[in-house]
Every structure is written in C-alpha cells, then in structure tokens.
XYZ file of C-alpha atoms in Angstrom:
527
model
C 96.099 32.440 -17.171
C 93.347 31.834 -14.596
C 93.838 31.046 -10.954
C 93.113 27.354 -11.541
C 90.958 25.082 -9.392
C 93.228 25.179 -6.343
C 93.383 28.982 -6.446
C 89.599 29.249 -6.719
C 89.130 26.963 -3.711
C 91.644 29.002 -1.657
C 89.876 32.265 -2.509
C 86.547 30.701 -1.519
C 87.959 29.701 1.885
C 89.196 33.238 2.536
C 86.032 35.132 1.590
C 83.195 32.741 2.414
C 83.505 32.490 6.170
C 82.711 28.729 5.857
C 86.168 27.122 5.776
C 85.060 23.657 7.004
C 82.474 23.221 4.277
C 84.869 24.466 1.604
C 87.665 22.156 2.781
C 85.271 19.188 2.732
C 84.446 19.998 -0.904
C 88.182 20.256 -1.578
C 88.794 16.758 -0.160
C 85.952 15.326 -2.263
C 87.404 16.991 -5.380
C 90.843 15.494 -4.683
C 89.312 12.026 -4.240
C 87.441 12.251 -7.548
C 90.628 13.349 -9.370
C 92.473 10.412 -7.842
C 89.833 7.947 -9.022
C 89.961 9.411 -12.538
C 93.735 9.110 -12.639
C 93.628 5.526 -11.334
C 91.088 4.663 -14.042
C 93.255 6.185 -16.756
C 96.318 4.212 -15.773
C 94.478 0.906 -15.462
C 92.743 1.068 -18.853
C 93.778 -1.744 -21.263
C 96.617 -0.604 -23.528
C 99.079 -2.416 -25.754
C 101.030 -3.716 -22.746
C 100.334 -7.283 -21.658
C 98.086 -7.640 -18.620
C 96.697 -10.624 -16.767
C 93.724 -12.370 -18.391
C 91.530 -11.598 -15.409
C 92.218 -7.848 -15.630
C 91.582 -7.804 -19.368
C 88.331 -9.757 -19.053
C 87.072 -7.281 -16.495
C 87.946 -4.264 -18.660
C 86.227 -5.721 -21.733
C 83.210 -6.850 -19.730
C 82.501 -3.196 -18.982
C 81.483 -2.693 -22.626
C 78.116 -4.327 -21.907
C 78.253 -7.473 -24.034
C 76.094 -10.433 -23.064
C 77.716 -13.828 -22.542
C 75.433 -16.073 -24.602
C 77.769 -18.828 -25.882
C 78.157 -22.031 -23.836
C 80.376 -25.059 -24.533
C 77.814 -26.797 -26.755
C 77.320 -23.628 -28.807
C 81.087 -23.268 -29.219
C 81.582 -26.879 -30.371
C 78.900 -26.496 -33.043
C 80.406 -23.135 -34.015
C 83.832 -24.780 -34.479
C 82.357 -27.426 -36.776
C 80.449 -24.744 -38.661
C 83.516 -22.508 -39.101
C 85.934 -25.227 -40.218
C 83.847 -27.746 -42.180
C 82.922 -26.154 -45.480
C 80.762 -28.195 -47.813
C 82.948 -27.377 -50.834
C 86.263 -28.702 -49.469
C 85.391 -32.378 -49.884
C 85.077 -31.573 -53.584
C 88.453 -29.815 -53.691
C 90.118 -32.752 -51.925
C 88.326 -35.203 -54.221
C 90.256 -33.562 -57.044
C 93.252 -35.503 -55.682
C 91.457 -38.773 -56.366
C 92.310 -41.738 -54.178
C 95.270 -39.871 -52.718
C 92.863 -37.694 -50.747
C 93.354 -39.468 -47.395
C 97.138 -39.224 -47.622
C 96.866 -35.501 -48.293
C 94.248 -34.909 -45.603
C 96.448 -36.618 -42.993
C 99.480 -34.626 -44.153
C 97.519 -31.380 -43.969
C 96.243 -32.199 -40.488
C 99.721 -32.972 -39.183
C 101.391 -29.989 -40.884
C 98.759 -27.348 -40.196
C 95.714 -28.406 -38.187
C 97.584 -29.616 -35.087
C 99.789 -26.458 -34.878
C 96.691 -24.295 -35.384
C 94.780 -26.101 -32.627
C 97.740 -25.783 -30.251
C 98.103 -22.066 -30.987
C 94.400 -21.362 -30.482
C 94.321 -23.221 -27.168
C 97.515 -21.578 -25.873
C 96.836 -18.004 -26.958
C 93.176 -18.031 -25.964
C 94.086 -19.374 -22.530
C 96.446 -16.422 -22.082
C 94.156 -13.784 -23.661
C 90.477 -14.888 -23.647
C 89.158 -11.579 -24.971
C 86.522 -10.314 -27.399
C 88.259 -9.873 -30.734
C 90.298 -13.097 -30.668
C 93.270 -13.023 -33.019
C 93.038 -9.246 -33.382
C 93.551 -8.809 -29.639
C 96.388 -11.342 -29.570
C 98.184 -9.458 -32.344
C 97.475 -6.091 -30.723
C 98.971 -7.226 -27.422
C 101.990 -8.756 -29.186
C 102.789 -6.196 -31.892
C 101.050 -2.950 -30.917
C 98.533 -0.802 -32.751
C 99.764 -1.255 -36.324
C 100.181 -5.022 -36.035
C 96.757 -5.359 -34.450
C 95.075 -3.119 -37.005
C 96.524 -4.929 -40.052
C 95.613 -8.295 -38.534
C 92.037 -7.159 -37.947
C 91.898 -5.774 -41.485
C 92.982 -9.052 -43.084
C 90.594 -11.102 -40.934
C 87.808 -8.691 -41.810
C 88.493 -8.962 -45.542
C 88.504 -12.750 -45.183
C 85.248 -12.797 -43.253
C 83.458 -10.480 -45.680
C 84.754 -12.278 -48.773
C 84.080 -15.807 -47.525
C 80.606 -14.760 -46.362
C 80.016 -13.471 -49.880
C 81.439 -16.701 -51.318
C 79.068 -18.792 -49.187
C 76.090 -16.690 -50.190
C 77.223 -16.781 -53.812
C 76.892 -20.586 -53.672
C 73.255 -20.467 -52.529
C 71.747 -20.322 -56.084
C 73.891 -23.294 -57.133
C 72.747 -25.299 -54.109
C 69.118 -24.383 -54.869
C 69.508 -25.562 -58.478
C 70.594 -28.996 -57.197
C 67.674 -28.983 -54.753
C 65.151 -28.380 -57.530
C 66.809 -30.676 -60.058
C 67.882 -30.507 -63.719
C 65.079 -28.081 -64.621
C 66.877 -25.381 -62.549
C 70.380 -25.887 -64.004
C 70.155 -22.402 -65.538
C 69.838 -20.719 -62.141
C 73.533 -20.168 -61.144
C 74.351 -18.354 -64.399
C 71.187 -16.187 -64.395
C 72.547 -13.076 -62.690
C 69.277 -11.189 -61.965
C 67.637 -14.191 -60.286
C 70.832 -15.176 -58.448
C 71.291 -11.620 -57.218
C 67.712 -11.504 -55.925
C 68.278 -14.739 -53.986
C 71.549 -13.610 -52.393
C 70.093 -10.171 -51.582
C 67.299 -11.788 -49.582
C 69.864 -14.009 -47.859
C 72.061 -11.034 -46.926
C 69.021 -9.322 -45.424
C 68.246 -12.389 -43.302
C 71.822 -12.742 -42.043
C 71.921 -9.033 -41.190
C 68.679 -9.274 -39.220
C 69.995 -12.246 -37.215
C 73.170 -10.277 -36.390
C 71.123 -7.274 -35.284
C 69.077 -9.397 -32.881
C 72.226 -10.677 -31.180
C 73.588 -14.076 -30.224
C 70.548 -15.014 -28.164
C 68.897 -15.419 -31.593
C 71.940 -15.701 -33.847
C 73.474 -18.615 -31.938
C 70.415 -20.726 -32.723
C 70.843 -19.985 -36.428
C 74.457 -21.114 -36.052
C 73.607 -24.147 -33.893
C 71.010 -25.329 -36.396
C 73.584 -24.825 -39.156
C 76.155 -26.850 -37.213
C 73.691 -29.688 -36.605
C 72.669 -29.542 -40.265
C 76.230 -30.037 -41.531
C 76.717 -32.935 -39.098
C 73.535 -34.566 -40.441
C 74.565 -33.950 -44.056
C 77.969 -35.546 -43.551
C 76.368 -38.489 -41.753
C 74.241 -39.110 -44.861
C 77.238 -38.500 -47.143
C 79.426 -40.996 -45.274
C 76.687 -43.652 -45.383
C 75.933 -43.207 -49.096
C 78.462 -45.841 -50.265
C 76.786 -48.422 -48.028
C 73.470 -47.456 -49.674
C 75.096 -47.874 -53.066
C 76.679 -51.239 -52.286
C 73.374 -52.512 -50.925
C 71.698 -51.516 -54.201
C 74.581 -52.979 -56.280
C 75.694 -49.612 -57.682
C 78.892 -49.666 -59.736
C 81.137 -47.745 -57.338
C 84.656 -48.285 -56.070
C 84.683 -47.086 -52.460
C 87.986 -47.203 -50.582
C 87.967 -44.605 -47.767
C 91.351 -45.663 -46.362
C 93.332 -45.785 -49.616
C 96.825 -44.254 -49.869
C 97.313 -43.893 -53.629
C 100.006 -41.536 -54.925
C 98.740 -38.399 -56.728
C 100.094 -36.896 -59.961
C 103.285 -34.891 -59.452
C 102.358 -31.508 -60.888
C 101.579 -27.936 -59.876
C 97.837 -28.576 -59.771
C 98.338 -31.269 -57.134
C 100.393 -28.879 -55.006
C 97.712 -26.213 -55.430
C 94.988 -28.613 -54.311
C 97.057 -29.668 -51.308
C 97.700 -26.052 -50.325
C 93.996 -25.305 -50.687
C 92.772 -28.151 -48.490
C 95.575 -27.684 -45.955
C 94.770 -24.079 -45.150
C 91.438 -23.294 -46.782
C 89.823 -26.544 -45.725
C 91.174 -26.723 -42.167
C 91.492 -23.120 -40.986
C 88.952 -21.431 -38.730
C 89.421 -22.812 -35.217
C 90.521 -19.422 -33.910
C 87.522 -17.580 -35.420
C 85.244 -18.536 -32.543
C 87.651 -16.720 -30.182
C 86.436 -13.442 -31.687
C 83.327 -13.980 -29.568
C 85.254 -14.684 -26.338
C 83.680 -11.647 -24.666
C 80.262 -13.122 -25.433
C 81.148 -16.653 -24.262
C 80.857 -18.098 -20.786
C 84.244 -18.860 -19.172
C 86.072 -18.397 -22.508
C 89.555 -19.291 -21.209
C 88.279 -22.819 -20.520
C 85.355 -23.441 -22.885
C 86.975 -22.293 -26.148
C 89.921 -24.644 -25.574
C 87.530 -27.472 -24.716
C 85.567 -26.799 -27.896
C 88.763 -27.310 -29.922
C 89.478 -30.652 -28.233
C 85.915 -31.925 -28.739
C 85.383 -30.680 -32.303
C 88.767 -31.646 -33.802
C 88.332 -35.456 -34.163
C 84.817 -34.928 -35.505
C 86.080 -32.429 -38.090
C 88.929 -34.664 -39.274
C 86.657 -37.701 -39.671
C 84.072 -35.673 -41.585
C 86.634 -34.481 -44.132
C 88.313 -37.844 -44.781
C 85.182 -40.000 -44.941
C 83.119 -37.364 -46.760
C 85.755 -36.915 -49.456
C 85.955 -40.677 -50.020
C 82.241 -40.695 -50.913
C 82.676 -37.884 -53.458
C 85.602 -39.793 -55.023
C 83.463 -42.932 -55.227
C 80.549 -41.301 -57.051
C 81.852 -38.334 -59.085
C 84.484 -38.591 -61.860
C 87.604 -36.604 -60.980
C 87.323 -34.305 -64.000
C 83.602 -33.587 -63.412
C 83.606 -32.424 -59.797
C 81.528 -29.318 -59.058
C 83.815 -27.348 -56.714
C 80.963 -25.061 -55.616
C 78.473 -27.758 -54.615
C 80.127 -31.193 -54.526
C 77.830 -32.604 -51.822
C 74.551 -31.936 -53.704
C 76.223 -33.239 -56.851
C 77.214 -36.453 -55.047
C 73.749 -36.821 -53.516
C 72.137 -36.634 -56.932
C 74.649 -39.068 -58.439
C 74.019 -41.590 -55.649
C 70.287 -41.186 -55.038
C 68.986 -40.203 -58.469
C 66.186 -37.860 -59.490
C 63.122 -39.943 -58.624
C 61.506 -41.961 -55.841
C 62.702 -42.252 -52.256
C 66.266 -41.489 -53.248
C 65.144 -38.177 -54.694
C 63.400 -37.272 -51.435
C 66.500 -38.111 -49.381
C 68.675 -36.094 -51.751
C 66.360 -33.096 -51.532
C 66.344 -33.265 -47.713
C 70.145 -33.482 -47.590
C 70.568 -30.605 -50.036
C 68.119 -28.558 -47.973
C 70.287 -29.213 -44.902
C 73.311 -27.973 -46.876
C 71.375 -24.775 -47.505
C 70.680 -24.473 -43.773
C 74.382 -24.999 -43.089
C 75.270 -22.247 -45.554
C 72.994 -19.815 -43.744
C 74.440 -20.818 -40.361
C 78.034 -20.454 -41.571
C 77.301 -17.107 -43.185
C 75.670 -15.925 -39.957
C 78.667 -17.031 -37.866
C 81.264 -15.445 -40.134
C 79.249 -12.270 -40.540
C 78.774 -11.952 -36.768
C 82.515 -12.290 -36.198
C 83.214 -9.705 -38.887
C 80.970 -7.168 -37.175
C 82.851 -7.595 -33.870
C 86.258 -6.671 -35.267
C 85.515 -2.962 -35.961
C 83.850 -2.801 -32.541
C 86.898 -4.122 -30.667
C 89.263 -1.999 -32.767
C 87.085 0.986 -31.886
C 87.552 0.234 -28.187
C 91.301 0.602 -28.816
C 90.751 3.872 -30.750
C 92.077 2.344 -34.004
C 88.844 3.068 -35.878
C 86.118 5.638 -35.152
C 84.121 4.882 -32.028
C 81.030 5.056 -34.244
C 81.592 1.318 -34.797
C 81.326 0.596 -31.065
C 77.746 1.833 -30.636
C 75.569 -0.943 -29.188
C 71.843 -1.305 -29.677
C 70.180 -0.314 -26.376
C 68.059 -3.476 -26.272
C 69.963 -6.197 -28.126
C 73.494 -4.994 -27.183
C 74.842 -5.549 -30.696
C 77.120 -3.192 -32.702
C 74.433 -1.898 -35.048
C 76.621 0.526 -37.013
C 79.269 -2.107 -37.616
C 76.608 -4.602 -38.710
C 75.084 -2.164 -41.224
C 78.509 -1.337 -42.669
C 79.512 -5.000 -43.045
C 76.185 -5.883 -44.700
C 76.760 -3.189 -47.313
C 80.293 -4.416 -48.008
C 79.143 -8.032 -48.443
C 76.454 -6.995 -50.910
C 78.843 -4.839 -52.952
C 81.371 -7.675 -53.103
C 78.717 -10.107 -54.316
C 77.826 -7.770 -57.165
C 81.441 -7.100 -58.160
C 82.536 -10.746 -57.998
C 80.127 -11.868 -60.714
C 81.057 -9.241 -63.314
C 82.444 -10.778 -66.481
C 83.217 -14.301 -65.162
C 81.506 -17.656 -64.897
C 80.024 -18.895 -61.620
C 82.823 -21.391 -60.847
C 85.558 -18.807 -61.488
C 83.797 -16.081 -59.500
C 83.326 -18.444 -56.562
C 86.967 -19.554 -56.664
C 88.194 -15.952 -56.948
C 86.186 -14.947 -53.877
C 87.414 -17.991 -51.974
C 91.104 -17.644 -52.867
C 91.251 -13.873 -52.310
C 89.683 -14.277 -48.882
C 91.942 -17.178 -47.936
C 95.064 -15.215 -48.903
C 94.102 -12.432 -46.480
C 93.406 -15.030 -43.815
C 96.805 -16.638 -44.398
C 98.460 -13.304 -43.636
C 96.513 -13.097 -40.375
C 97.538 -16.651 -39.495
C 101.197 -15.833 -40.100
C 100.765 -13.106 -37.490
C 99.124 -15.584 -35.081
C 102.016 -18.013 -35.404
C 104.461 -15.111 -34.993
C 103.007 -14.076 -31.607
C 104.924 -16.688 -29.549
C 108.046 -16.254 -31.714
C 108.519 -12.508 -32.224
C 105.849 -10.814 -30.108
C 106.520 -8.601 -27.113
C 109.095 -10.116 -24.766
C 106.822 -9.895 -21.743
C 104.156 -11.928 -23.543
C 106.611 -14.479 -24.974
C 107.942 -15.258 -21.514
C 104.449 -16.247 -20.402
C 103.903 -18.692 -23.284
C 105.118 -22.328 -23.111
C 107.839 -23.849 -25.290
C 105.458 -26.297 -26.990
C 103.489 -23.339 -28.312
C 106.599 -21.888 -29.982
C 107.404 -25.227 -31.614
C 103.839 -25.541 -32.899
C 103.993 -21.971 -34.199
C 107.085 -22.707 -36.311
C 105.356 -25.685 -37.964
C 102.150 -23.742 -38.515
C 103.977 -20.758 -40.013
C 105.809 -22.976 -42.533
C 102.571 -24.677 -43.622
C 100.744 -21.357 -43.910
C 103.552 -19.794 -45.941
C 103.461 -22.719 -48.384
C 99.710 -22.341 -48.822
C 100.102 -18.582 -49.287
C 102.657 -19.003 -52.076
C 100.623 -21.611 -53.968
C 97.182 -19.998 -53.526
C 97.358 -17.865 -56.685
C 97.429 -20.958 -58.906
C 93.876 -21.842 -60.095
C 92.758 -25.477 -59.956
C 89.526 -24.829 -61.921
C 89.274 -23.826 -65.578
C 89.374 -20.028 -65.736
C 89.057 -17.508 -68.555
C 92.653 -16.282 -68.100
C 94.981 -17.981 -65.566
C 97.479 -15.091 -65.443
C 94.741 -12.500 -64.952
C 93.217 -14.738 -62.288
C 96.497 -14.851 -60.321
C 96.999 -11.097 -60.744
C 93.494 -10.465 -59.392
C 94.301 -12.392 -56.222
C 97.755 -10.873 -55.647
C 96.544 -7.410 -56.625
C 93.543 -7.645 -54.313
C 95.757 -8.479 -51.331
C 98.299 -5.747 -52.067
C 95.725 -3.052 -52.754
C 93.628 -3.876 -49.701
C 96.631 -3.783 -47.358
C 97.865 -0.511 -48.886
C 94.410 0.921 -48.210
C 94.691 -0.364 -44.637
C 98.059 1.329 -44.151
C 96.736 4.584 -45.576
C 93.688 4.485 -43.314
C 95.867 3.718 -40.288
C 98.186 6.656 -40.978
C 95.293 9.079 -41.432
C 93.554 7.757 -38.334
C 96.755 7.973 -36.269
C 97.366 11.589 -37.273
C 93.753 12.530 -36.551
C 93.833 10.823 -33.154
C 97.160 12.482 -32.330
C 95.854 15.958 -33.149
C 92.686 15.298 -31.153
C 94.650 14.150 -28.095
C 96.910 17.211 -28.321
C 93.826 19.427 -28.504
C 92.233 17.717 -25.515
C 95.446 18.017 -23.504
C 95.737 21.706 -24.398
C 92.120 22.353 -23.377
C 92.506 20.559 -20.037
C 95.757 22.447 -19.372
C 94.039 25.800 -19.855
C 91.409 24.830 -17.294
C-alpha cells in the first residue's frame, strides 16, 4: 500500500522547507475534493427531487430550447390526429359520434389530466420515461422507455408505409398498382426515411418547421374534409350527412375492437410531446397549456371528419390506410376543379405524414439519450453533434431500425394487413407504457405520490381501466386478414418477445455496470 495523498503531502512539508506553499496546495486539494463530493451527491438519481433541481441538472447536457407554445400546440395536433383514424371510426357507421364521445370521456380526459399533472411535477427531457423512472426506479423506467421506443419506431414505420398508398390516390386510378408493388414502394419509403433522418440530424431549429408545417397541413386537410358535405349538398350529391347522429352500432366483437382502437389508438399521444421538455421553453407551463389549447380542436376534428367519411364512403368499402384521400376522390371526382382540390388536399396529407413521422422519430431518438444519462444504456447514445446538438448515434440507430421494420412488415402479407399489423403491434406496446403512466400516481414511490393531487389519482384509475380494455381487445383484427389467429399471435408474440429482450438487455447491462463500478471503486481505493 502507498502512503496515499495525505501522506505524500506530509512528507513534502517535512522535506521541502516550504511549508506555507505546501499547506496552501493542501487546502486547494481539500476544496476540490469537497466540490467533487458535493457534485456526486446532488446528481439526479431515482429519488424524487424538485422540478427546478431536475431542470437544472438536465440543462447541463447542452440541449437547445427550441420549442415554444405555438410549436407545442401544433405538435400535439400532429401527434394525436392521425389521418387513418377517421376511417377506423367510420367503420362504426352513424354510431361514430356516440363512440367518439365515449372514448373521449373514458380515456382522453384522464390522459390529458395525467399529462398536465405529471409534466407540471417533472418537466424533464424524456417525458413518460422520466416519470416512470422517478416513480418505479431503473427497471420500471427502462421497460417504459423500451415500450415507448418500440411504439415510436413501429408507428413511424406504419406512417411511412402509408406513403405509397397516399401517392396512388394523389395520382389517381392509373397508380392503383403502387401500394402492392414492393420494389417501388420500398424505394419511396427509403427516400422518406432518409429525409426524416436528415431533419432529425439538423435538430429542432429545422425539424420543428417540418413538424409545424405538418401540423398546419393536417388542420387544413380536416377543414376541407369537414366542409366537403356542404360542397356536396350545394352540388346536389346523393349523400346523407348527419354529423350529430347517435345511432346504435351492431353488438359484436368487431364493434368492440373498433371502439378499443379509436379510444386508445386514435386519441393517445398527448404525453409524447413531453419527451422534448428539455428542448422546450418553460415546459412546466407551456406543455400543459398546449394540452388545453389543442384538445377541443382535436376532438372536433375527429367527430366532424369521421362524419364526412361516413357520408361519402360505404361502410364495407372504407380504406383504413388512406380514408381521407379516398373520401376526397369520392366527393370531388377525378376531373376538373374538384380533381385539383382533391390533389391539393391529398398532397397536404402527404405533408402531414412527413411531419408526423419527423415528430415521432425525433422523440424516439431522445429516449436512448435520456436513458444513457441515467446509465441504463451505453453512453454512446448520448453523444451530441458538436454543431447541431442532436444525438447523432441514437438517430442513426433508430433510422436503421425503422428501415428494417418496414422491410419485414411487408413480407408475405397484403398492404392493408401489413399496415394494421404495424399499427396494432405499436399500439399494444404504447398501451403498456400508458398503464405505467396511470400507475405513477397510484403505486409509484410514496414521496412522489404525496406530491400529486387527488384528482390526478382519480383520473389515473379511469385511464388505466380504459387502457386495459383497449389492450385486451387490440389483438382482434377489424380488417380482412390472411389468417386471423396468426394475426393475433403475431401481435401478442411481438409484445412478449420484445419485452423479454428488454429484460435480458437490462440484466446484462446491470451486471456490466455493476462490475465497472466495482472496478472503478477498487482503482480509486488503491490510489
């Protein structure tokens, strides 16, 4: 054993003949050790800290706060309002409004309350992952991040998978072959993946404009969609438009499946914007405000937009991938001014798809970064580009995963089934993450629960029940598939296998980190 630092300083005092200078160095050394120790014990861990302390610790990672309130409102609309869900709800016929209102009361309101309450308490980069990590520790946080990540990657792939179908409607009947032509479709989605990846690399100072334009595009598309019946009535089209009807739906399993799909799949996503809290200005206030502002707009878009699809498209002929372009063509035709309006609206749907894919992809790239800050994944994922301050390694990894999933999803199935498989598998992972979110005020760490209000716990109970119902019914297909049992097994098997992989990775990572910390402690002790 060596003499150690204190022994070496004492020997220096005795033999140097310069005790004052040596003692001054000794005092400076003690001060530096004290600062290091203070820093170690104030680093963010799994214990609950004040929001201000946490914001300061995460701000040290060098992220730029690019998102203002207007950006966040458009991002909320972009994340929640998917162009395909008005088609899914239209499958319920004239009962769609009754089911939309039921879904909003059972799920959307509890979700909005949970997002506002939890983000106000923990306005941190990583969103739901951080909330789960603070409430349930490393394993709970890691599995939550994993399921959100699988959702984000799969739904990004599902959005991009729909691009060839949307383009076929844009061109017209002559391009009806496009969605089922795999080489051409793959070339289109490959170029789209490259564009989304580039926008993510450049950061939110560029990426937020892609998302803002996408949000404005979907607002414009739904404005046209909602006004289409008035166009039709003015031109004496044979339509039966009743946006406020309350007809009873058929009582069967398909109806329950459709309700579960629109309740969770159609309305989820408000919390996703919170992933970018560390890149938003005043996130504790602005993210909650974005929920309040966007929510009535979102609800009106779904109800009124679905009523137009019901008015124009027969219930058994709805295209669940691209119902809005299908409705535009049915209402406006293939020639003349109507054709030009339809093409412009379909083009805006394409812009919305790119914006939504960019938003979801950006959020997906932030999850490995924030988990890396907590040492749950290799710190390789936390590396930021020196100029753009974006997690370049995480972005490259996520881009590769999205592309692989796009290739695998289209093997041996038709376009509608592949799209629905991607959508349902991703939603099932997201439902698991949402169950964790609703569990935070109910079963999370006691110190955190005491800081959350009673109304948040009540909302969490309602949200958990609605999410569990959607989770149980999600394996039932509401489109014609090659094999219904195999379809359900693919969804259930995908969820089980992916979470088993997550557990295996977590165990290996925990053992590696433990051995590394023991080695570092042993090395420092020898010094």
